PDB file of C-alpha atoms in Angstrom:
ATOM      1  CA  UNK R   1     -24.179 -45.306  -1.949  1.00  0.00           C
ATOM      2  CA  UNK R   2     -22.122 -44.924  -5.086  1.00  0.00           C
ATOM      3  CA  UNK R   3     -20.233 -48.104  -4.293  1.00  0.00           C
ATOM      4  CA  UNK R   4     -23.460 -50.005  -3.808  1.00  0.00           C
ATOM      5  CA  UNK R   5     -24.868 -48.637  -7.060  1.00  0.00           C
ATOM      6  CA  UNK R   6     -22.132 -50.335  -9.096  1.00  0.00           C
ATOM      7  CA  UNK R   7     -23.225 -53.824  -8.004  1.00  0.00           C
ATOM      8  CA  UNK R   8     -26.994 -53.295  -7.765  1.00  0.00           C
ATOM      9  CA  UNK R   9     -29.816 -51.954  -9.913  1.00  0.00           C
ATOM     10  CA  UNK R  10     -32.134 -50.387  -7.332  1.00  0.00           C
ATOM     11  CA  UNK R  11     -30.458 -46.942  -7.635  1.00  0.00           C
ATOM     12  CA  UNK R  12     -29.623 -46.783 -11.338  1.00  0.00           C
ATOM     13  CA  UNK R  13     -28.327 -49.041 -14.093  1.00  0.00           C
ATOM     14  CA  UNK R  14     -26.983 -49.002 -17.635  1.00  0.00           C
ATOM     15  CA  UNK R  15     -28.831 -50.920 -20.333  1.00  0.00           C
ATOM     16  CA  UNK R  16     -27.036 -53.136 -22.883  1.00  0.00           C
ATOM     17  CA  UNK R  17     -27.458 -50.364 -25.465  1.00  0.00           C
ATOM     18  CA  UNK R  18     -25.669 -47.906 -23.107  1.00  0.00           C
ATOM     19  CA  UNK R  19     -28.738 -46.065 -21.800  1.00  0.00           C
ATOM     20  CA  UNK R  20     -28.675 -44.543 -18.307  1.00  0.00           C
ATOM     21  CA  UNK R  21     -31.789 -45.509 -16.349  1.00  0.00           C
ATOM     22  CA  UNK R  22     -32.778 -44.219 -12.920  1.00  0.00           C
ATOM     23  CA  UNK R  23     -34.311 -46.861 -10.691  1.00  0.00           C
ATOM     24  CA  UNK R  24     -37.063 -46.460  -8.093  1.00  0.00           C
ATOM     25  CA  UNK R  25     -34.667 -45.712  -5.214  1.00  0.00           C
ATOM     26  CA  UNK R  26     -32.524 -43.223  -7.133  1.00  0.00           C
ATOM     27  CA  UNK R  27     -33.352 -40.393  -4.720  1.00  0.00           C
ATOM     28  CA  UNK R  28     -31.514 -42.234  -1.950  1.00  0.00           C
ATOM     29  CA  UNK R  29     -28.330 -41.467  -3.844  1.00  0.00           C
ATOM     30  CA  UNK R  30     -29.147 -37.790  -4.500  1.00  0.00           C
ATOM     31  CA  UNK R  31     -30.848 -36.779  -1.250  1.00  0.00           C
ATOM     32  CA  UNK R  32     -27.650 -36.781   0.926  1.00  0.00           C
ATOM     33  CA  UNK R  33     -25.843 -34.543  -1.592  1.00  0.00           C
ATOM     34  CA  UNK R  34     -28.779 -32.112  -1.674  1.00  0.00           C
ATOM     35  CA  UNK R  35     -28.926 -32.130   2.128  1.00  0.00           C
ATOM     36  CA  UNK R  36     -25.201 -31.535   2.643  1.00  0.00           C
ATOM     37  CA  UNK R  37     -25.048 -28.605   0.216  1.00  0.00           C
ATOM     38  CA  UNK R  38     -28.316 -27.136   1.545  1.00  0.00           C
ATOM     39  CA  UNK R  39     -27.100 -27.298   5.163  1.00  0.00           C
ATOM     40  CA  UNK R  40     -23.799 -25.645   4.205  1.00  0.00           C
ATOM     41  CA  UNK R  41     -25.637 -22.937   2.291  1.00  0.00           C
ATOM     42  CA  UNK R  42     -28.026 -22.305   5.177  1.00  0.00           C
ATOM     43  CA  UNK R  43     -25.091 -22.099   7.612  1.00  0.00           C
ATOM     44  CA  UNK R  44     -23.303 -19.545   5.418  1.00  0.00           C
ATOM     45  CA  UNK R  45     -26.405 -17.375   5.076  1.00  0.00           C
ATOM     46  CA  UNK R  46     -27.050 -17.575   8.805  1.00  0.00           C
ATOM     47  CA  UNK R  47     -23.505 -16.350   9.522  1.00  0.00           C
ATOM     48  CA  UNK R  48     -23.475 -13.662   6.809  1.00  0.00           C
ATOM     49  CA  UNK R  49     -23.067 -10.868   9.378  1.00  0.00           C
ATOM     50  CA  UNK R  50     -20.101 -12.596  11.041  1.00  0.00           C
ATOM     51  CA  UNK R  51     -18.233 -13.499   7.862  1.00  0.00           C
ATOM     52  CA  UNK R  52     -16.128 -10.977   5.965  1.00  0.00           C
ATOM     53  CA  UNK R  53     -17.875 -10.046   2.731  1.00  0.00           C
ATOM     54  CA  UNK R  54     -15.225 -11.721   0.570  1.00  0.00           C
ATOM     55  CA  UNK R  55     -15.689 -15.050   2.387  1.00  0.00           C
ATOM     56  CA  UNK R  56     -19.476 -14.806   2.237  1.00  0.00           C
ATOM     57  CA  UNK R  57     -19.411 -14.225  -1.539  1.00  0.00           C
ATOM     58  CA  UNK R  58     -16.832 -16.968  -2.075  1.00  0.00           C
ATOM     59  CA  UNK R  59     -18.887 -19.545  -0.161  1.00  0.00           C
ATOM     60  CA  UNK R  60     -22.011 -18.610  -2.120  1.00  0.00           C
ATOM     61  CA  UNK R  61     -20.119 -18.988  -5.391  1.00  0.00           C
ATOM     62  CA  UNK R  62     -18.938 -22.360  -4.159  1.00  0.00           C
ATOM     63  CA  UNK R  63     -22.316 -23.736  -3.034  1.00  0.00           C
ATOM     64  CA  UNK R  64     -25.035 -22.221  -5.217  1.00  0.00           C
ATOM     65  CA  UNK R  65     -23.741 -23.554  -8.594  1.00  0.00           C
ATOM     66  CA  UNK R  66     -23.487 -27.047  -7.069  1.00  0.00           C
ATOM     67  CA  UNK R  67     -27.037 -26.878  -5.757  1.00  0.00           C
ATOM     68  CA  UNK R  68     -28.426 -25.612  -9.063  1.00  0.00           C
ATOM     69  CA  UNK R  69     -26.497 -28.165 -11.127  1.00  0.00           C
ATOM     70  CA  UNK R  70     -27.686 -31.040  -8.914  1.00  0.00           C
ATOM     71  CA  UNK R  71     -31.260 -29.889  -9.367  1.00  0.00           C
ATOM     72  CA  UNK R  72     -30.917 -29.591 -13.146  1.00  0.00           C
ATOM     73  CA  UNK R  73     -29.043 -32.857 -13.417  1.00  0.00           C
ATOM     74  CA  UNK R  74     -31.461 -34.917 -11.390  1.00  0.00           C
ATOM     75  CA  UNK R  75     -34.817 -33.212 -11.791  1.00  0.00           C
ATOM     76  CA  UNK R  76     -34.916 -31.344 -15.110  1.00  0.00           C
ATOM     77  CA  UNK R  77     -32.706 -33.353 -17.465  1.00  0.00           C
ATOM     78  CA  UNK R  78     -29.525 -35.391 -17.369  1.00  0.00           C
ATOM     79  CA  UNK R  79     -26.731 -33.275 -18.835  1.00  0.00           C
ATOM     80  CA  UNK R  80     -23.346 -33.937 -17.247  1.00  0.00           C
ATOM     81  CA  UNK R  81     -21.696 -30.770 -18.619  1.00  0.00           C
ATOM     82  CA  UNK R  82     -23.845 -28.767 -16.173  1.00  0.00           C
ATOM     83  CA  UNK R  83     -22.200 -30.554 -13.248  1.00  0.00           C
ATOM     84  CA  UNK R  84     -18.747 -30.123 -14.754  1.00  0.00           C
ATOM     85  CA  UNK R  85     -19.255 -26.364 -15.178  1.00  0.00           C
ATOM     86  CA  UNK R  86     -20.606 -25.931 -11.663  1.00  0.00           C
ATOM     87  CA  UNK R  87     -17.641 -27.821 -10.199  1.00  0.00           C
ATOM     88  CA  UNK R  88     -15.286 -25.549 -12.158  1.00  0.00           C
ATOM     89  CA  UNK R  89     -17.015 -22.432 -10.812  1.00  0.00           C
ATOM     90  CA  UNK R  90     -16.955 -23.771  -7.256  1.00  0.00           C
ATOM     91  CA  UNK R  91     -13.285 -24.758  -7.453  1.00  0.00           C
ATOM     92  CA  UNK R  92     -12.255 -21.450  -8.991  1.00  0.00           C
ATOM     93  CA  UNK R  93     -14.099 -19.492  -6.294  1.00  0.00           C
ATOM     94  CA  UNK R  94     -12.112 -21.289  -3.586  1.00  0.00           C
ATOM     95  CA  UNK R  95      -8.876 -20.891  -5.517  1.00  0.00           C
ATOM     96  CA  UNK R  96      -9.531 -17.172  -6.001  1.00  0.00           C
ATOM     97  CA  UNK R  97     -10.031 -16.524  -2.302  1.00  0.00           C
ATOM     98  CA  UNK R  98      -6.850 -18.440  -1.425  1.00  0.00           C
ATOM     99  CA  UNK R  99      -4.845 -16.339  -3.906  1.00  0.00           C
ATOM    100  CA  UNK R 100      -6.536 -13.165  -2.676  1.00  0.00           C
ATOM    101  CA  UNK R 101      -5.585 -13.956   0.916  1.00  0.00           C
ATOM    102  CA  UNK R 102      -1.977 -14.636  -0.071  1.00  0.00           C
ATOM    103  CA  UNK R 103      -1.737 -11.323  -1.954  1.00  0.00           C
ATOM    104  CA  UNK R 104      -3.383  -9.450   0.910  1.00  0.00           C
ATOM    105  CA  UNK R 105      -0.982 -11.033   3.390  1.00  0.00           C
ATOM    106  CA  UNK R 106       2.004 -10.133   1.216  1.00  0.00           C
ATOM    107  CA  UNK R 107       0.885  -6.506   0.838  1.00  0.00           C
ATOM    108  CA  UNK R 108       0.281  -6.247   4.587  1.00  0.00           C
ATOM    109  CA  UNK R 109       3.801  -7.520   5.268  1.00  0.00           C
ATOM    110  CA  UNK R 110       5.256  -5.056   2.755  1.00  0.00           C
ATOM    111  CA  UNK R 111       3.381  -2.173   4.403  1.00  0.00           C
ATOM    112  CA  UNK R 112       4.733  -3.217   7.791  1.00  0.00           C
ATOM    113  CA  UNK R 113       8.268  -3.399   6.382  1.00  0.00           C
ATOM    114  CA  UNK R 114       7.904   0.035   4.776  1.00  0.00           C
ATOM    115  CA  UNK R 115       6.528   1.457   8.003  1.00  0.00           C
ATOM    116  CA  UNK R 116       9.469   0.039   9.961  1.00  0.00           C
ATOM    117  CA  UNK R 117      11.895   1.501   7.419  1.00  0.00           C
ATOM    118  CA  UNK R 118      10.240   4.885   7.863  1.00  0.00           C
ATOM    119  CA  UNK R 119      10.694   4.516  11.614  1.00  0.00           C
ATOM    120  CA  UNK R 120      14.379   3.774  11.041  1.00  0.00           C
ATOM    121  CA  UNK R 121      14.690   7.022   9.076  1.00  0.00           C
ATOM    122  CA  UNK R 122      13.225   8.916  12.020  1.00  0.00           C
ATOM    123  CA  UNK R 123      15.535   7.235  14.487  1.00  0.00           C
ATOM    124  CA  UNK R 124      18.549   7.882  12.241  1.00  0.00           C
ATOM    125  CA  UNK R 125      18.311  11.669  12.504  1.00  0.00           C
ATOM    126  CA  UNK R 126      21.782  13.006  12.042  1.00  0.00           C
ATOM    127  CA  UNK R 127      23.266  13.639  15.500  1.00  0.00           C
ATOM    128  CA  UNK R 128      25.341  16.571  14.280  1.00  0.00           C
ATOM    129  CA  UNK R 129      22.148  18.219  12.944  1.00  0.00           C
ATOM    130  CA  UNK R 130      20.627  18.091  16.429  1.00  0.00           C
ATOM    131  CA  UNK R 131      23.846  19.282  18.064  1.00  0.00           C
ATOM    132  CA  UNK R 132      24.241  22.152  15.594  1.00  0.00           C
ATOM    133  CA  UNK R 133      20.628  23.191  16.072  1.00  0.00           C
ATOM    134  CA  UNK R 134      20.904  23.268  19.846  1.00  0.00           C
ATOM    135  CA  UNK R 135      24.194  25.156  19.610  1.00  0.00           C
ATOM    136  CA  UNK R 136      22.650  27.708  17.243  1.00  0.00           C
ATOM    137  CA  UNK R 137      19.747  28.232  19.639  1.00  0.00           C
ATOM    138  CA  UNK R 138      22.200  28.676  22.509  1.00  0.00           C
ATOM    139  CA  UNK R 139      24.078  31.506  20.770  1.00  0.00           C
ATOM    140  CA  UNK R 140      20.943  33.074  19.315  1.00  0.00           C
ATOM    141  CA  UNK R 141      19.474  33.413  22.801  1.00  0.00           C
ATOM    142  CA  UNK R 142      22.111  36.063  23.499  1.00  0.00           C
ATOM    143  CA  UNK R 143      22.443  37.580  20.031  1.00  0.00           C
ATOM    144  CA  UNK R 144      18.892  37.468  18.689  1.00  0.00           C
ATOM    145  CA  UNK R 145      16.249  36.227  21.153  1.00  0.00           C
ATOM    146  CA  UNK R 146      13.408  36.508  18.637  1.00  0.00           C
ATOM    147  CA  UNK R 147      15.311  34.400  16.128  1.00  0.00           C
ATOM    148  CA  UNK R 148      16.117  31.912  18.901  1.00  0.00           C
ATOM    149  CA  UNK R 149      12.409  31.602  19.639  1.00  0.00           C
ATOM    150  CA  UNK R 150      11.641  30.984  15.977  1.00  0.00           C
ATOM    151  CA  UNK R 151      14.335  28.338  15.587  1.00  0.00           C
ATOM    152  CA  UNK R 152      13.176  26.639  18.791  1.00  0.00           C
ATOM    153  CA  UNK R 153       9.612  26.542  17.487  1.00  0.00           C
ATOM    154  CA  UNK R 154      10.773  25.221  14.095  1.00  0.00           C
ATOM    155  CA  UNK R 155      12.892  22.560  15.774  1.00  0.00           C
ATOM    156  CA  UNK R 156       9.950  21.543  17.977  1.00  0.00           C
ATOM    157  CA  UNK R 157       7.688  21.255  14.920  1.00  0.00           C
ATOM    158  CA  UNK R 158      10.360  19.268  13.089  1.00  0.00           C
ATOM    159  CA  UNK R 159      10.703  16.778  15.945  1.00  0.00           C
ATOM    160  CA  UNK R 160       6.937  16.528  16.409  1.00  0.00           C
ATOM    161  CA  UNK R 161       6.401  15.735  12.713  1.00  0.00           C
ATOM    162  CA  UNK R 162       9.184  13.154  12.806  1.00  0.00           C
ATOM    163  CA  UNK R 163       7.684  11.295  15.740  1.00  0.00           C
ATOM    164  CA  UNK R 164       4.162  11.564  14.321  1.00  0.00           C
ATOM    165  CA  UNK R 165       5.476   9.742  11.253  1.00  0.00           C
ATOM    166  CA  UNK R 166       6.228   6.729  13.471  1.00  0.00           C
ATOM    167  CA  UNK R 167       2.580   6.467  14.507  1.00  0.00           C
ATOM    168  CA  UNK R 168       1.197   7.023  11.005  1.00  0.00           C
ATOM    169  CA  UNK R 169       0.440   3.815   9.093  1.00  0.00           C
ATOM    170  CA  UNK R 170      -1.038   5.355   5.944  1.00  0.00           C
ATOM    171  CA  UNK R 171      -0.735   8.591   4.013  1.00  0.00           C
ATOM    172  CA  UNK R 172      -0.918  12.199   5.154  1.00  0.00           C
ATOM    173  CA  UNK R 173      -1.839  15.415   3.385  1.00  0.00           C
ATOM    174  CA  UNK R 174       0.895  17.070   1.344  1.00  0.00           C
ATOM    175  CA  UNK R 175       0.273  20.226   3.364  1.00  0.00           C
ATOM    176  CA  UNK R 176       1.439  18.465   6.546  1.00  0.00           C
ATOM    177  CA  UNK R 177       4.542  17.100   4.839  1.00  0.00           C
ATOM    178  CA  UNK R 178       5.309  20.580   3.480  1.00  0.00           C
ATOM    179  CA  UNK R 179       5.081  22.056   6.982  1.00  0.00           C
ATOM    180  CA  UNK R 180       7.538  19.415   8.169  1.00  0.00           C
ATOM    181  CA  UNK R 181       9.913  20.299   5.335  1.00  0.00           C
ATOM    182  CA  UNK R 182       9.623  24.031   5.949  1.00  0.00           C
ATOM    183  CA  UNK R 183      10.425  23.538   9.644  1.00  0.00           C
ATOM    184  CA  UNK R 184      13.546  21.585   8.712  1.00  0.00           C
ATOM    185  CA  UNK R 185      14.709  24.127   6.112  1.00  0.00           C
ATOM    186  CA  UNK R 186      14.124  27.058   8.484  1.00  0.00           C
ATOM    187  CA  UNK R 187      16.485  25.422  10.970  1.00  0.00           C
ATOM    188  CA  UNK R 188      19.130  24.894   8.283  1.00  0.00           C
ATOM    189  CA  UNK R 189      18.731  28.473   7.031  1.00  0.00           C
ATOM    190  CA  UNK R 190      19.223  29.769  10.558  1.00  0.00           C
ATOM    191  CA  UNK R 191      22.518  27.859  10.750  1.00  0.00           C
ATOM    192  CA  UNK R 192      23.838  28.599   7.272  1.00  0.00           C
ATOM    193  CA  UNK R 193      22.286  32.055   6.869  1.00  0.00           C
ATOM    194  CA  UNK R 194      23.299  33.385   3.430  1.00  0.00           C
ATOM    195  CA  UNK R 195      24.419  30.002   2.072  1.00  0.00           C
ATOM    196  CA  UNK R 196      20.955  28.458   1.701  1.00  0.00           C
ATOM    197  CA  UNK R 197      17.977  29.852  -0.211  1.00  0.00           C
ATOM    198  CA  UNK R 198      14.644  28.126  -0.710  1.00  0.00           C
ATOM    199  CA  UNK R 199      11.875  28.952  -3.203  1.00  0.00           C
ATOM    200  CA  UNK R 200       8.384  27.500  -2.832  1.00  0.00           C
ATOM    201  CA  UNK R 201       5.889  27.264  -5.663  1.00  0.00           C
ATOM    202  CA  UNK R 202       3.252  24.927  -4.227  1.00  0.00           C
ATOM    203  CA  UNK R 203      -0.259  26.129  -5.112  1.00  0.00           C
ATOM    204  CA  UNK R 204      -1.482  22.547  -5.436  1.00  0.00           C
ATOM    205  CA  UNK R 205      -1.571  20.852  -2.029  1.00  0.00           C
ATOM    206  CA  UNK R 206      -4.817  18.884  -2.112  1.00  0.00           C
ATOM    207  CA  UNK R 207      -3.401  15.353  -2.278  1.00  0.00           C
ATOM    208  CA  UNK R 208      -1.887  12.747   0.019  1.00  0.00           C
ATOM    209  CA  UNK R 209       1.577  11.206   0.234  1.00  0.00           C
ATOM    210  CA  UNK R 210       3.350   8.834   2.642  1.00  0.00           C
ATOM    211  CA  UNK R 211       4.941  10.636   5.609  1.00  0.00           C
ATOM    212  CA  UNK R 212       8.659  11.353   5.372  1.00  0.00           C
ATOM    213  CA  UNK R 213       8.589  11.712   1.593  1.00  0.00           C
ATOM    214  CA  UNK R 214       9.451  15.330   0.808  1.00  0.00           C
ATOM    215  CA  UNK R 215      11.531  16.141   3.911  1.00  0.00           C
ATOM    216  CA  UNK R 216      14.215  13.431   3.422  1.00  0.00           C
ATOM    217  CA  UNK R 217      14.557  14.426  -0.259  1.00  0.00           C
ATOM    218  CA  UNK R 218      15.166  18.037   0.724  1.00  0.00           C
ATOM    219  CA  UNK R 219      17.552  16.891   3.444  1.00  0.00           C
ATOM    220  CA  UNK R 220      19.508  14.982   0.786  1.00  0.00           C
ATOM    221  CA  UNK R 221      19.729  18.190  -1.267  1.00  0.00           C
ATOM    222  CA  UNK R 222      21.157  20.049   1.718  1.00  0.00           C
ATOM    223  CA  UNK R 223      23.480  17.231   2.708  1.00  0.00           C
ATOM    224  CA  UNK R 224      24.977  16.707  -0.753  1.00  0.00           C
ATOM    225  CA  UNK R 225      24.608  20.164  -2.251  1.00  0.00           C
ATOM    226  CA  UNK R 226      25.492  22.585   0.513  1.00  0.00           C
ATOM    227  CA  UNK R 227      29.109  23.657   0.896  1.00  0.00           C
ATOM    228  CA  UNK R 228      29.689  26.686   3.146  1.00  0.00           C
ATOM    229  CA  UNK R 229      32.981  27.373   1.327  1.00  0.00           C
ATOM    230  CA  UNK R 230      31.429  27.550  -2.165  1.00  0.00           C
ATOM    231  CA  UNK R 231      28.448  29.182  -3.842  1.00  0.00           C
ATOM    232  CA  UNK R 232      25.127  29.364  -1.951  1.00  0.00           C
ATOM    233  CA  UNK R 233      22.715  26.475  -2.462  1.00  0.00           C
ATOM    234  CA  UNK R 234      19.319  27.195  -3.995  1.00  0.00           C
ATOM    235  CA  UNK R 235      16.477  24.706  -3.527  1.00  0.00           C
ATOM    236  CA  UNK R 236      13.253  24.949  -5.525  1.00  0.00           C
ATOM    237  CA  UNK R 237      10.134  23.072  -4.367  1.00  0.00           C
ATOM    238  CA  UNK R 238       7.116  23.081  -6.662  1.00  0.00           C
ATOM    239  CA  UNK R 239       3.872  21.203  -7.211  1.00  0.00           C
ATOM    240  CA  UNK R 240       1.410  21.003 -10.055  1.00  0.00           C
ATOM    241  CA  UNK R 241      -1.688  19.029 -10.939  1.00  0.00           C
ATOM    242  CA  UNK R 242      -2.221  17.063 -14.149  1.00  0.00           C
ATOM    243  CA  UNK R 243      -5.103  15.076 -15.588  1.00  0.00           C
ATOM    244  CA  UNK R 244      -3.541  11.908 -14.152  1.00  0.00           C
ATOM    245  CA  UNK R 245      -2.461  13.070 -10.710  1.00  0.00           C
ATOM    246  CA  UNK R 246      -0.098  15.342  -8.788  1.00  0.00           C
ATOM    247  CA  UNK R 247       3.577  16.136  -9.345  1.00  0.00           C
ATOM    248  CA  UNK R 248       6.174  17.285  -6.809  1.00  0.00           C
ATOM    249  CA  UNK R 249       9.534  18.582  -8.055  1.00  0.00           C
ATOM    250  CA  UNK R 250      12.551  19.289  -5.864  1.00  0.00           C
ATOM    251  CA  UNK R 251      15.500  20.959  -7.618  1.00  0.00           C
ATOM    252  CA  UNK R 252      18.828  22.168  -6.325  1.00  0.00           C
ATOM    253  CA  UNK R 253      21.840  23.772  -7.964  1.00  0.00           C
ATOM    254  CA  UNK R 254      24.422  22.076  -5.772  1.00  0.00           C
ATOM    255  CA  UNK R 255      27.134  19.622  -6.662  1.00  0.00           C
ATOM    256  CA  UNK R 256      24.706  16.703  -6.521  1.00  0.00           C
ATOM    257  CA  UNK R 257      25.417  13.404  -4.812  1.00  0.00           C
ATOM    258  CA  UNK R 258      26.562   9.908  -5.643  1.00  0.00           C
ATOM    259  CA  UNK R 259      23.587   8.010  -7.067  1.00  0.00           C
ATOM    260  CA  UNK R 260      25.512   4.722  -6.818  1.00  0.00           C
ATOM    261  CA  UNK R 261      26.159   4.850  -3.092  1.00  0.00           C
ATOM    262  CA  UNK R 262      24.011   2.306  -1.269  1.00  0.00           C
ATOM    263  CA  UNK R 263      24.097   4.104   2.079  1.00  0.00           C
ATOM    264  CA  UNK R 264      23.306   7.436   0.502  1.00  0.00           C
ATOM    265  CA  UNK R 265      20.477   5.954  -1.511  1.00  0.00           C
ATOM    266  CA  UNK R 266      18.818   4.106   1.371  1.00  0.00           C
ATOM    267  CA  UNK R 267      16.432   6.969   2.143  1.00  0.00           C
ATOM    268  CA  UNK R 268      15.495   7.532  -1.503  1.00  0.00           C
ATOM    269  CA  UNK R 269      14.984   3.818  -2.161  1.00  0.00           C
ATOM    270  CA  UNK R 270      12.775   3.604   0.902  1.00  0.00           C
ATOM    271  CA  UNK R 271      10.760   6.619  -0.277  1.00  0.00           C
ATOM    272  CA  UNK R 272      10.364   5.080  -3.716  1.00  0.00           C
ATOM    273  CA  UNK R 273       9.166   1.792  -2.240  1.00  0.00           C
ATOM    274  CA  UNK R 274       6.663   3.464   0.089  1.00  0.00           C
ATOM    275  CA  UNK R 275       5.320   5.621  -2.747  1.00  0.00           C
ATOM    276  CA  UNK R 276       4.644   2.494  -4.824  1.00  0.00           C
ATOM    277  CA  UNK R 277       3.132   0.630  -1.889  1.00  0.00           C
ATOM    278  CA  UNK R 278       0.863   3.275  -0.379  1.00  0.00           C
ATOM    279  CA  UNK R 279      -0.335   5.308  -3.351  1.00  0.00           C
ATOM    280  CA  UNK R 280       1.049   3.807  -6.572  1.00  0.00           C
ATOM    281  CA  UNK R 281       3.427   6.745  -6.942  1.00  0.00           C
ATOM    282  CA  UNK R 282       6.779   6.972  -8.688  1.00  0.00           C
ATOM    283  CA  UNK R 283      10.071   8.730  -8.017  1.00  0.00           C
ATOM    284  CA  UNK R 284      12.612   9.864 -10.623  1.00  0.00           C
ATOM    285  CA  UNK R 285      16.084  11.304 -10.014  1.00  0.00           C
ATOM    286  CA  UNK R 286      18.166  12.929 -12.713  1.00  0.00           C
ATOM    287  CA  UNK R 287      20.846  15.638 -13.078  1.00  0.00           C
ATOM    288  CA  UNK R 288      19.659  19.224 -13.385  1.00  0.00           C
ATOM    289  CA  UNK R 289      20.608  21.209 -16.434  1.00  0.00           C
ATOM    290  CA  UNK R 290      23.323  23.623 -15.390  1.00  0.00           C
ATOM    291  CA  UNK R 291      24.309  21.533 -12.367  1.00  0.00           C
ATOM    292  CA  UNK R 292      22.563  20.038  -9.426  1.00  0.00           C
ATOM    293  CA  UNK R 293      19.844  17.430  -9.029  1.00  0.00           C
ATOM    294  CA  UNK R 294      16.157  17.081  -9.809  1.00  0.00           C
ATOM    295  CA  UNK R 295      13.828  14.736  -7.932  1.00  0.00           C
ATOM    296  CA  UNK R 296      10.358  14.266  -9.424  1.00  0.00           C
ATOM    297  CA  UNK R 297       7.492  12.527  -7.633  1.00  0.00           C
ATOM    298  CA  UNK R 298       4.259  11.543  -9.330  1.00  0.00           C
ATOM    299  CA  UNK R 299       1.137  10.690  -7.301  1.00  0.00           C
ATOM    300  CA  UNK R 300      -1.650   9.199  -9.459  1.00  0.00           C
ATOM    301  CA  UNK R 301      -5.276  10.056  -8.852  1.00  0.00           C
TER     302      UNK R 301
END
C-alpha cells in the first residue's frame, strides 16, 4: 500500500506547496496497521494468565503506544512526533526485556556455580578429620561412654548439616548455621581437649545467610590457628544488629594463615562470592590486634 501511494493519489498526495493531503481511500492504508496491532493486543490480553507478568507488561508497552499514536496521527491530528515517540517506547520496552532476560540468565548461572562450589566444599571434607573423629569415638567408648555418645551425636549433626547444604539452593537461618558450627567445634574440642576454647556471644540470630558460611570460616581458624604443641587456641564468635543489617565476627588468637595461598583461600573466596550473590553480603579478613585473625561478615537488611 505504501508503494502504491507513491505513484498514485487515491491514498494521499503532496501539493506543490508541500501540503499533506489525505485522499478518499486513505483508510485503506491505515486499516491494516490498526488491525494488526489490535489483533496482537487482543491476543496478549487473552493470554495474560499464561504469560509471565514481565512479558505481559512488556507486550502492552510495545503495542498500546503504537495503537494510541496511530489513532492520534490519523484521526485527531497529523503530528509525526507522536509516532516517533511511540516507536521509541515500543522499541525500548522490547530492548528492556531482552536485557532483563540476559541478566536473569547470568544470575541464575552464577547461583548454580555457587551452589556447585558449596557442594564441592561438602565433598572435600578433610579425610583426617573424619578418621580422627571416628578414632576418638572408638577410644571414648571405653574411657567415657557418655562423652562418646555426645561426640557421636555431634558428628551425626555435623554430617547431616553438611549434606543438607547440598540440597539447599537459597539461604538458611543463622541459627541453623550456628548449630552446624557448634557441632563441628564440639567434635574438635573432644579431640583437642584443653587446647581449644570457644566463646559464643550470639544474641542476634534472626537473619539468613547462605549455608556453609560460618562453619568453614571457623574450620579455617582451627586448621591454621591450632597447634597442640603451643598455646591453646581461643575462638570468639559474636553477632550484632545494626541499622543497616547484621554482623557476624569470628576471631581467633592463633598464628593466622597465609592470605595469599590460593588453595587455602578457596573456601573463603567461595563464601565471599555466595554472600554477594545470595544476600548482597560482604566478607572482610584482617589480622587481629595481639595476634590471630578476624573475619567479619555483613548481611544487609
